[in-house]
Coordinates of C-alpha atoms in Angstrom, one line a residue:
M263 CA -0.2 0.3 -0.1
N264 CA 0.5 3.9 -0.6
I265 CA 2.4 4.5 3.1
M266 CA 4.2 7.7 2.1
A267 CA 3.8 11.3 3.3
K268 CA 0.9 12.9 1.4
S269 CA 0.7 16.6 0.4
A270 CA -1.8 18.6 2.0
S271 CA -2.8 20.8 -0.2
S272 CA -3.6 20.4 -4.0
D273 CA -3.8 23.6 -4.3
A274 CA -0.5 25.2 -5.2
H275 CA -1.6 28.8 -4.2
E276 CA -3.0 27.5 -1.1
S277 CA -0.1 25.5 0.3
A278 CA 2.2 28.5 -1.4
S279 CA 0.4 30.9 1.1
A280 CA 0.7 28.8 4.3
P281 CA 2.8 29.9 6.5
I282 CA 6.7 28.6 6.1
A283 CA 8.3 26.5 8.8
P284 CA 11.6 28.0 10.3
T285 CA 14.9 26.1 8.7
G286 CA 15.8 23.3 10.5
V287 CA 11.9 22.9 12.2
R288 CA 10.0 20.0 10.8
P289 CA 6.8 21.3 9.1
R290 CA 2.8 20.3 11.0
S291 CA 1.8 17.9 9.8
A292 CA -1.9 17.4 8.6
V293 CA -3.4 14.9 11.4
S294 CA -2.5 14.5 14.1
A295 CA -1.4 11.8 15.6
G296 CA -4.0 11.5 17.8
V297 CA -6.6 10.7 15.3
G298 CA -5.1 7.4 14.6
I299 CA -4.0 6.7 18.2
V300 CA -8.2 6.6 19.3
G301 CA -9.0 4.2 15.9
L302 CA -6.4 2.0 17.5
A303 CA -8.3 2.0 20.6
G304 CA -11.8 1.5 19.2
L305 CA -10.7 -1.2 16.7
V306 CA -8.3 -3.0 20.1
S307 CA -11.9 -2.8 22.3
Y308 CA -13.9 -4.2 19.9
L309 CA -11.6 -7.1 19.2
L310 CA -11.4 -7.6 22.5
I311 CA -15.3 -8.2 23.3
A312 CA -15.3 -10.0 19.6
R313 CA -13.4 -12.2 21.2
F314 CA -15.0 -12.4 24.7
A315 CA -18.2 -12.2 23.7
P316 CA -19.5 -15.6 25.6
D317 CA -17.5 -14.9 29.0
I318 CA -18.9 -10.8 29.1
A319 CA -22.2 -11.9 27.9
A320 CA -22.3 -14.6 31.0
F321 CA -21.2 -12.1 33.4
L322 CA -23.8 -10.1 32.4
G323 CA -26.3 -12.5 32.7
I324 CA -27.0 -13.1 28.8
D325 CA -28.5 -16.4 27.2
W326 CA -25.4 -16.7 24.4
G327 CA -26.3 -20.5 24.0
T328 CA -24.0 -22.5 21.5
R329 CA -22.7 -19.2 19.5
G330 CA -18.6 -18.3 20.2
A331 CA -16.7 -15.6 19.8
M332 CA -18.5 -12.8 17.3
N333 CA -15.8 -13.9 14.2
G334 CA -18.2 -13.6 11.3
P335 CA -17.6 -10.8 8.6
N336 CA -20.3 -8.7 9.9
S337 CA -18.9 -8.4 13.0
A338 CA -15.6 -8.0 10.5
I339 CA -17.6 -5.2 9.5
A340 CA -18.7 -3.6 12.7
S341 CA -14.8 -3.9 13.6
V342 CA -14.2 -1.1 11.3
L343 CA -17.0 0.7 12.5
A344 CA -15.1 1.1 15.3
C345 CA -12.3 1.5 14.6
G346 CA -13.3 4.7 12.3
G347 CA -16.0 6.0 14.5
P348 CA -13.8 6.9 17.2
M349 CA -11.2 8.6 14.6
V350 CA -14.3 10.8 12.7
L351 CA -15.3 12.6 16.6
W352 CA -11.5 13.5 17.1
S353 CA -11.6 14.8 14.1
I354 CA -14.2 16.9 14.4
F355 CA -14.5 17.7 18.0
V356 CA -10.8 18.1 18.9
D357 CA -9.1 18.4 15.6
K358 CA -11.5 20.8 14.1
V359 CA -10.4 19.6 11.2
H360 CA -14.1 20.9 9.1
R361 CA -13.0 24.5 9.7
N362 CA -9.6 23.9 7.8
P363 CA -9.4 26.0 4.6
S364 CA -8.6 23.7 2.3
T365 CA -11.7 21.8 3.1
G366 CA -13.1 24.3 0.4
I367 CA -16.2 25.0 2.4
D368 CA -17.1 28.1 3.2
W369 CA -19.5 27.5 7.0
A370 CA -20.5 31.5 7.1
Q371 CA -22.2 30.9 3.7
R372 CA -25.5 30.3 3.5
R373 CA -26.2 30.6 -0.3
P374 CA -30.2 30.8 -1.3
W375 CA -31.7 27.0 -2.7
R376 CA -31.9 28.5 -6.1
E377 CA -28.5 29.4 -6.7
T378 CA -26.7 25.8 -6.4
L379 CA -29.9 23.7 -6.9
D380 CA -28.9 23.3 -10.8
I381 CA -24.4 22.9 -9.7
S382 CA -26.4 20.4 -7.3
L383 CA -28.4 18.5 -9.6
T384 CA -25.8 18.2 -12.3
K385 CA -22.9 16.9 -9.3
L386 CA -25.6 14.7 -9.3
A387 CA -25.6 13.3 -12.9
G388 CA -21.8 13.2 -12.9
M389 CA -21.9 11.2 -9.0
W390 CA -24.4 8.5 -10.5
A391 CA -22.7 8.8 -13.8
T392 CA -19.6 7.9 -11.9
W393 CA -20.8 5.4 -9.7
G394 CA -22.4 3.2 -12.5
L395 CA -19.5 2.9 -14.4
I396 CA -17.6 1.5 -11.2
A397 CA -20.9 -0.7 -10.7
L398 CA -20.6 -1.8 -14.9
I399 CA -16.4 -3.4 -13.8
Y400 CA -17.7 -4.6 -10.9
A401 CA -20.6 -6.2 -12.7
T402 CA -19.0 -7.2 -15.7
M403 CA -15.8 -8.7 -14.0
R404 CA -16.2 -12.3 -13.4
Y405 CA -13.3 -11.4 -10.8
Y406 CA -15.3 -9.4 -8.7
W407 CA -17.7 -12.0 -8.1
E408 CA -15.7 -14.8 -6.3
G409 CA -13.5 -16.0 -3.4
N410 CA -13.4 -13.0 -0.5
Y411 CA -14.5 -9.7 -3.2
A412 CA -17.2 -11.8 -3.3
F413 CA -18.7 -10.3 0.1
S414 CA -16.9 -7.1 -1.2
M415 CA -20.2 -6.7 -3.5
N416 CA -23.0 -8.0 -1.1
L417 CA -22.3 -5.5 0.8
L418 CA -22.2 -2.8 -1.3
E419 CA -25.6 -3.9 -3.4
T420 CA -26.7 -2.9 0.6
V421 CA -25.3 -0.2 0.6
A422 CA -25.9 1.1 -2.7
P423 CA -28.9 2.3 -2.7
W424 CA -28.1 4.0 0.9
L425 CA -25.9 5.6 -0.7
L426 CA -27.4 7.3 -4.1
L427 CA -30.3 8.3 -1.3
V428 CA -28.3 10.1 1.4
S429 CA -26.7 11.8 -1.5
V430 CA -29.6 13.7 -2.0
P431 CA -29.1 16.2 0.9
Y432 CA -25.6 15.9 1.5
M433 CA -24.9 17.0 -1.8
L434 CA -28.1 20.0 -1.7
W435 CA -26.2 21.2 1.9
L436 CA -22.7 20.9 1.1
D437 CA -22.7 23.4 -2.4
R438 CA -24.9 25.4 -0.5
R439 CA -21.4 26.5 1.7
M440 CA -18.1 25.6 -0.8
V441 CA -16.7 28.4 -1.8
E442 CA -16.3 27.2 -5.8
P443 CA -19.1 24.1 -5.4
R444 CA -18.3 23.5 -9.9
D445 CA -15.7 20.8 -9.4
G446 CA -15.0 18.2 -11.2
C447 CA -17.9 16.1 -10.3
Y448 CA -19.9 19.4 -11.7
A449 CA -17.8 19.3 -14.9
F450 CA -18.3 16.0 -15.8
G451 CA -21.8 15.9 -15.1
R452 CA -21.6 18.9 -17.4
W453 CA -20.6 17.0 -20.2
L454 CA -22.9 14.6 -19.4
I455 CA -25.9 16.9 -19.7
A456 CA -25.3 19.5 -22.1
P457 CA -23.3 17.9 -24.9
G458 CA -21.1 20.7 -27.2
Q459 CA -20.7 23.1 -23.5
P460 CA -17.5 24.1 -22.4
V461 CA -15.9 21.8 -19.5
D462 CA -12.7 21.3 -17.7
G463 CA -11.4 18.0 -19.6
K464 CA -8.4 18.6 -16.9
A465 CA -10.7 18.5 -13.5
I466 CA -13.2 15.3 -15.5
G467 CA -9.9 14.1 -15.8
H468 CA -9.5 13.9 -12.1
H469 CA -12.5 13.0 -10.4
L470 CA -12.2 9.5 -12.5
R471 CA -9.0 9.0 -11.0
A472 CA -9.9 9.8 -7.2
W473 CA -13.1 7.3 -8.1
A474 CA -11.2 5.0 -9.7
V475 CA -8.5 4.5 -7.0
K476 CA -12.1 4.7 -4.6
G477 CA -13.4 2.3 -7.1
F478 CA -10.7 -0.4 -6.5
F479 CA -9.1 -0.3 -3.8
T480 CA -12.5 -0.1 -1.4
A481 CA -13.2 -3.3 -3.0
F482 CA -10.3 -4.7 -2.4
M483 CA -9.7 -3.4 1.6
L484 CA -13.9 -4.7 2.2
S485 CA -13.0 -8.2 0.6
I486 CA -9.5 -8.3 3.1
V487 CA -11.0 -7.5 6.3
P488 CA -13.1 -10.3 7.5
G489 CA -10.5 -13.3 6.8
N490 CA -7.5 -11.7 9.0
F491 CA -11.0 -10.8 11.9
S492 CA -11.8 -14.2 12.3
A493 CA -8.6 -15.7 12.6
L494 CA -7.4 -13.4 15.5
V495 CA -10.8 -13.6 16.7
T496 CA -10.8 -17.0 17.2
V497 CA -7.1 -18.8 17.6
P498 CA -6.8 -20.5 21.5
L499 CA -4.6 -18.3 23.3
S500 CA -2.4 -21.4 23.8
E501 CA -1.8 -21.7 20.5
I502 CA -1.1 -18.2 19.8
L503 CA 1.7 -18.3 23.2
A504 CA 2.7 -22.1 21.9
N505 CA 6.5 -20.8 20.7
P506 CA 8.3 -18.1 19.5
Y507 CA 7.0 -18.8 16.2
K508 CA 3.5 -18.7 16.3
T509 CA 3.4 -16.0 18.9
G510 CA 5.6 -13.8 16.4
V511 CA 2.5 -14.5 13.4
W512 CA -0.1 -14.1 15.5
T513 CA 1.5 -10.6 16.7
I514 CA 2.0 -9.6 13.0
N515 CA -1.1 -10.3 11.9
F516 CA -2.7 -8.4 13.7
L517 CA -0.5 -5.4 13.1
Y518 CA -1.9 -6.0 9.9
L519 CA -5.3 -5.8 11.0
I520 CA -5.1 -2.6 12.0
D521 CA -3.4 -1.4 8.8
V522 CA -6.2 -2.6 7.3
H523 CA -8.7 -1.5 9.4
I524 CA -7.6 2.8 9.5
A525 CA -6.9 2.0 5.8
T526 CA -9.9 0.6 5.3
V527 CA -12.1 3.6 6.6
G528 CA -9.5 5.9 5.0
Y529 CA -10.4 5.1 1.2
I530 CA -14.2 5.1 2.4
L531 CA -14.2 8.5 3.9
T532 CA -12.9 11.1 1.2
L533 CA -15.5 13.5 2.2
K534 CA -14.8 17.2 2.3
P535 CA -16.4 18.1 5.6
L536 CA -13.8 15.5 7.5
D537 CA -11.4 17.0 5.0
A538 CA -10.4 13.9 4.2
H539 CA -11.2 14.2 0.3
I540 CA -8.6 13.7 -2.7
R541 CA -7.4 16.7 -3.6
T542 CA -6.0 15.0 -6.6
A543 CA -5.0 11.1 -7.8
N544 CA -1.9 10.6 -9.1
P545 CA -2.0 11.4 -13.4
Y546 CA 0.9 9.5 -14.2
G547 CA 0.4 6.6 -15.7
M548 CA 4.4 4.9 -14.4
A549 CA 3.0 5.6 -10.7
W550 CA -0.2 3.5 -11.1
V551 CA 1.3 1.1 -13.0
A552 CA 3.8 0.7 -10.3
A553 CA 1.4 0.8 -7.9
L554 CA -1.3 -1.9 -9.3
V555 CA 1.0 -4.5 -10.2
C556 CA 1.3 -5.2 -6.0
Y557 CA -2.3 -6.3 -5.3
P558 CA -4.8 -8.5 -7.2
P559 CA -5.8 -9.0 -10.1
F560 CA -2.9 -7.4 -11.4
I561 CA -0.1 -8.6 -8.7
L562 CA 3.1 -10.2 -10.1
M563 CA 4.0 -11.7 -6.8
N564 CA 2.3 -14.7 -4.6
G565 CA 1.9 -17.0 -8.0
G566 CA 3.6 -14.3 -10.5
P567 CA 6.3 -13.7 -12.5
L568 CA 7.9 -12.4 -9.1
D569 CA 7.3 -14.7 -7.1
Y570 CA 10.3 -15.0 -4.5
Q571 CA 9.2 -17.8 -2.5
M572 CA 9.2 -20.5 -5.3
Y573 CA 10.6 -23.2 -3.2
G574 CA 11.0 -21.5 -0.1
S575 CA 9.7 -21.4 2.9
D576 CA 9.8 -18.8 6.3
W577 CA 11.3 -18.2 9.0
G578 CA 9.9 -20.9 11.8
Y579 CA 10.7 -23.8 9.2
W580 CA 14.5 -22.5 9.3
L581 CA 14.6 -21.4 12.3
A582 CA 12.5 -24.3 13.7
G583 CA 13.6 -26.0 17.0
H584 CA 16.1 -23.0 17.7
E585 CA 13.9 -21.3 20.0
N586 CA 16.4 -18.2 21.0
L587 CA 17.0 -17.3 16.8
L588 CA 12.9 -17.8 17.0
A589 CA 12.6 -15.7 19.3
V590 CA 14.8 -12.7 17.9
W591 CA 13.3 -13.3 14.2
A592 CA 10.3 -12.8 15.5
I593 CA 10.7 -9.7 17.8
A594 CA 12.5 -7.8 14.5
L595 CA 9.9 -9.3 12.0
V596 CA 6.7 -7.6 14.8
L597 CA 8.8 -4.3 15.3
L598 CA 9.2 -4.0 11.5
T599 CA 5.9 -4.4 11.0
A600 CA 4.4 -1.8 13.2
V601 CA 6.0 0.2 12.1
Y602 CA 4.6 -0.3 8.8
S603 CA 0.6 -0.3 10.8
W604 CA 2.3 2.9 12.4
A605 CA 2.6 4.9 9.0
T606 CA -1.1 4.1 8.6
M607 CA -2.1 5.0 11.8
A608 CA -0.3 8.2 11.0
F609 CA -2.5 9.0 8.1
G610 CA -5.5 8.5 10.6
I611 CA -8.9 8.9 7.7
R612 CA -7.2 10.2 5.0
F613 CA -5.0 7.1 3.9
S614 CA -5.3 6.1 -0.1
N615 CA -3.1 5.3 -2.5
L616 CA -2.1 7.4 -5.3
T617 CA -4.0 10.5 -4.0
H618 CA -3.4 13.9 -2.4
R619 CA -4.8 14.0 1.2
G620 CA -2.6 15.8 3.0
I621 CA 1.3 15.9 4.4
I622 CA 1.7 13.7 7.1
T623 CA 5.0 14.5 8.9
H624 CA 4.4 12.9 12.2
G625 CA 5.1 9.6 13.8
P626 CA 7.7 7.3 11.6
Y627 CA 7.3 10.3 8.7
M628 CA 10.1 11.8 11.5
F629 CA 12.9 9.4 10.1
T630 CA 12.5 8.9 6.5
R631 CA 9.8 9.8 4.1
H632 CA 9.0 6.1 3.0
P633 CA 8.9 4.4 6.0
A634 CA 6.2 1.7 4.9
Y635 CA 7.7 0.6 1.9
I636 CA 11.1 0.7 3.5
S637 CA 10.0 -2.2 6.8
K638 CA 7.3 -4.1 4.5
N639 CA 10.5 -5.2 2.1
M640 CA 13.2 -5.5 5.3
T641 CA 10.1 -7.8 6.7
W642 CA 9.5 -10.2 3.5
W643 CA 14.1 -10.1 3.1
I644 CA 14.2 -11.3 6.7
G645 CA 10.7 -12.8 6.9
S646 CA 11.3 -15.4 3.4
L647 CA 15.5 -15.6 3.5
P648 CA 15.0 -15.8 0.0
F649 CA 18.5 -17.4 -0.5
L650 CA 16.9 -20.7 1.7
V651 CA 15.4 -23.3 -0.8
T652 CA 14.2 -26.7 -0.1
A653 CA 14.7 -27.6 -3.4
G654 CA 16.8 -26.8 -6.7
G655 CA 19.8 -25.6 -4.6
W656 CA 21.4 -22.2 -5.1
V657 CA 20.4 -21.7 -8.7
E658 CA 16.6 -21.2 -7.1
G659 CA 17.4 -19.8 -3.4
A660 CA 19.7 -16.8 -6.4
R661 CA 16.4 -16.6 -8.4
N662 CA 14.3 -15.7 -6.1
V663 CA 16.7 -13.3 -3.8
V664 CA 16.6 -11.9 -7.9
L665 CA 13.1 -11.8 -7.5
L666 CA 12.9 -10.4 -4.5
G667 CA 15.3 -7.8 -4.9
L668 CA 13.0 -6.3 -8.4
V669 CA 9.8 -6.6 -5.8
S670 CA 11.9 -4.2 -3.7
G671 CA 12.8 -2.1 -6.5
V672 CA 8.6 -1.9 -8.0
Y673 CA 8.6 -0.3 -4.6
Y674 CA 11.2 1.7 -4.8
W675 CA 10.0 2.8 -8.3
R676 CA 5.8 3.5 -6.2
A677 CA 7.7 5.9 -4.2
K678 CA 9.7 7.8 -7.1
T679 CA 6.3 8.2 -9.2
E680 CA 4.8 9.3 -5.7
E681 CA 6.8 11.8 -5.1
K682 CA 6.7 13.2 -8.4
H683 CA 3.0 13.7 -8.2
L684 CA 3.9 15.2 -5.1
L685 CA 6.9 17.9 -5.6
A686 CA 3.6 19.9 -7.6
D687 CA 2.7 20.6 -4.1
P688 CA 5.0 23.5 -2.2
A689 CA 3.9 22.0 0.8
Y690 CA 5.7 18.6 0.3
V691 CA 8.4 19.8 -0.5
A692 CA 9.1 21.7 2.3
Y693 CA 8.5 18.9 4.2
W694 CA 11.0 16.9 1.3
N695 CA 13.6 19.3 2.0
W696 CA 13.3 19.0 5.6
A697 CA 13.2 14.9 5.5
Q698 CA 16.2 14.7 3.4
E699 CA 18.0 17.7 5.6
H700 CA 17.2 16.5 9.1
A701 CA 15.2 12.9 8.9
L702 CA 17.7 9.9 10.1
V703 CA 17.0 7.6 6.8
P704 CA 18.1 10.2 4.4
R705 CA 20.9 11.6 5.9
L706 CA 22.1 8.0 6.7
F707 CA 21.6 7.8 3.4
A708 CA 24.3 11.5 2.4
R709 CA 26.1 9.7 4.4
M710 CA 26.6 6.8 3.1
T711 CA 27.0 7.4 -0.8
G712 CA 28.2 10.9 -0.2
R713 CA 25.5 12.8 -1.6
T714 CA 23.4 15.3 -0.3
R715 CA 19.9 15.0 -2.7
P716 CA 19.1 10.8 -3.8
L717 CA 20.4 9.6 -7.4
I718 CA 16.7 10.1 -8.4
R719 CA 14.0 12.0 -7.9
L720 CA 11.7 12.1 -10.7
E721 CA 10.6 16.1 -10.9
P722 CA 6.5 16.8 -11.4
D723 CA 5.2 17.5 -15.2
E724 CA 4.6 21.4 -15.1
R725 CA 1.5 20.1 -17.5
V726 CA -0.1 18.1 -14.6
G727 CA -1.1 20.0 -12.1
P728 CA -3.0 19.9 -9.1
V729 CA -7.0 21.2 -10.1
A730 CA -8.7 21.0 -7.4

C-alpha cells in the first residue's frame, strides 16, 4: 500500500501562502497523532469484545447459547466502524478539521437554494454516472464475484441504495456552503447532460482518477477485512503462546489488522467536511502501473512472475528447533511490521494509495519519507530468507534473491512516482527538503553515499498540475 507522505493541499496557491516553518523545524502534520491512537483504541476494544463475547454475556447474565466469539464477516465490518467512529469524532471535536481552509467550505456562507440547485443536480448526475461506471465494471468482471471479493460485492449491493438516497440531501446541503462548488464532479455531470458546452477536461480527468482509486481499493480492502479478523478472534490463547514463531505470527497478523482497518476507513471517508477528500489522484501512468502490480488481480508477486518464494519457506521453517533465534526473528519482524502499521495509523482517516490528501510529517515520517515501504521490504527479506530453498539448490535460491530484489525495486519506483505527483505542491517540497536534511534515514544514506540528494528525484510535469 502507499504509505508515504501526502501533500497538505492540492491547491498550489494555498500551499504557497501557508506559513513557512523556520529552517530546521519539521513542517506541521495535516493529521494529529491522536486520530490514529483513538482509532486503534476503538479497534482493540471491539476486538476484545468480539473475542470474549461468550464470557462477557455470561458475566452480564445474557443467554449466549451455543454461539462462540463474534468472528463473522458482519462483525468484521462492525470492527471497521468501531475503528472509524472515534477517528471521526476526534477529527471533528478535537482537531476541528471541518474548519480547515483546505475543505473548500465556508461555514458562514448560506447561498439561497435557487443559486446552487442546478449545480447540485448537475453534480448528482456526474456522481451517479460515476457510480454506475464502477458498478458496471464490478458486474462485468467475474473476478469481483469470486472468493473474498464476493463479500465486498454483496456489502456494496446492500449499501448502494442508501448511498444514492443520502447523496441527494448531502449534495444540496454541501454546495450551499462550498466556496467553489463547480468541481470535477460538476464538470463531468455538465459534459453528460449538456453536450457541446465547454467543460474543464482536466477536472474531469481528476474526478475519474480519484473515483478509480476509490472504486478499486475500497472493494479490495473490504474483501480482506473478514479473514484476518476472524483468525485473530478465534485462535486459542494457548496456540498463540505455544512458541515464539506462533506468537510472532499472531502479533504480526494483529498489526496487519490495524493497517487494514485504518486503511479501509480511509478509503470510505473521502469527505470534504472531514477535510479527507481526494485533492488529486496521481496523474502519471507510471505511478498507476507501479502500484497496481502490487495488488490483485494485477499482482506480479504471490504466484506471478515476481514470486520470490518458489521452493522456499519462511523463518519458522528454517529456524525450527532454535527457540532463541526464533524469538529474535519474531521480535525483529514484529518491530518492522509495527513501523508499517504505525505509518498507516499516522494518516488517520486520510489513508489512500495514489492520492494527495494532506502532508503527514509525524510518527515514522519524522525518520523517513517512506517508512512503510522500507519496513515492508525489510520484513520480506528477513521473513522469507529467499536465499534458502527446499529444492533446486543454489540456482533457485539465487533466482528468489533476484526476484525479491526486483520486488523491492518496484516499491522504490512507487516511492519515486508518488513523489513526482506530490512535489507539485510546495507544502510537500518543504517536507521533502526538511526530511532530506534532518530525517534519520536520508541523513544515513547521505553519509553512506556522499550525496546530499538522492540519485533519482522525479520532478513533476508542469503540464499536469493539481486541479482540485
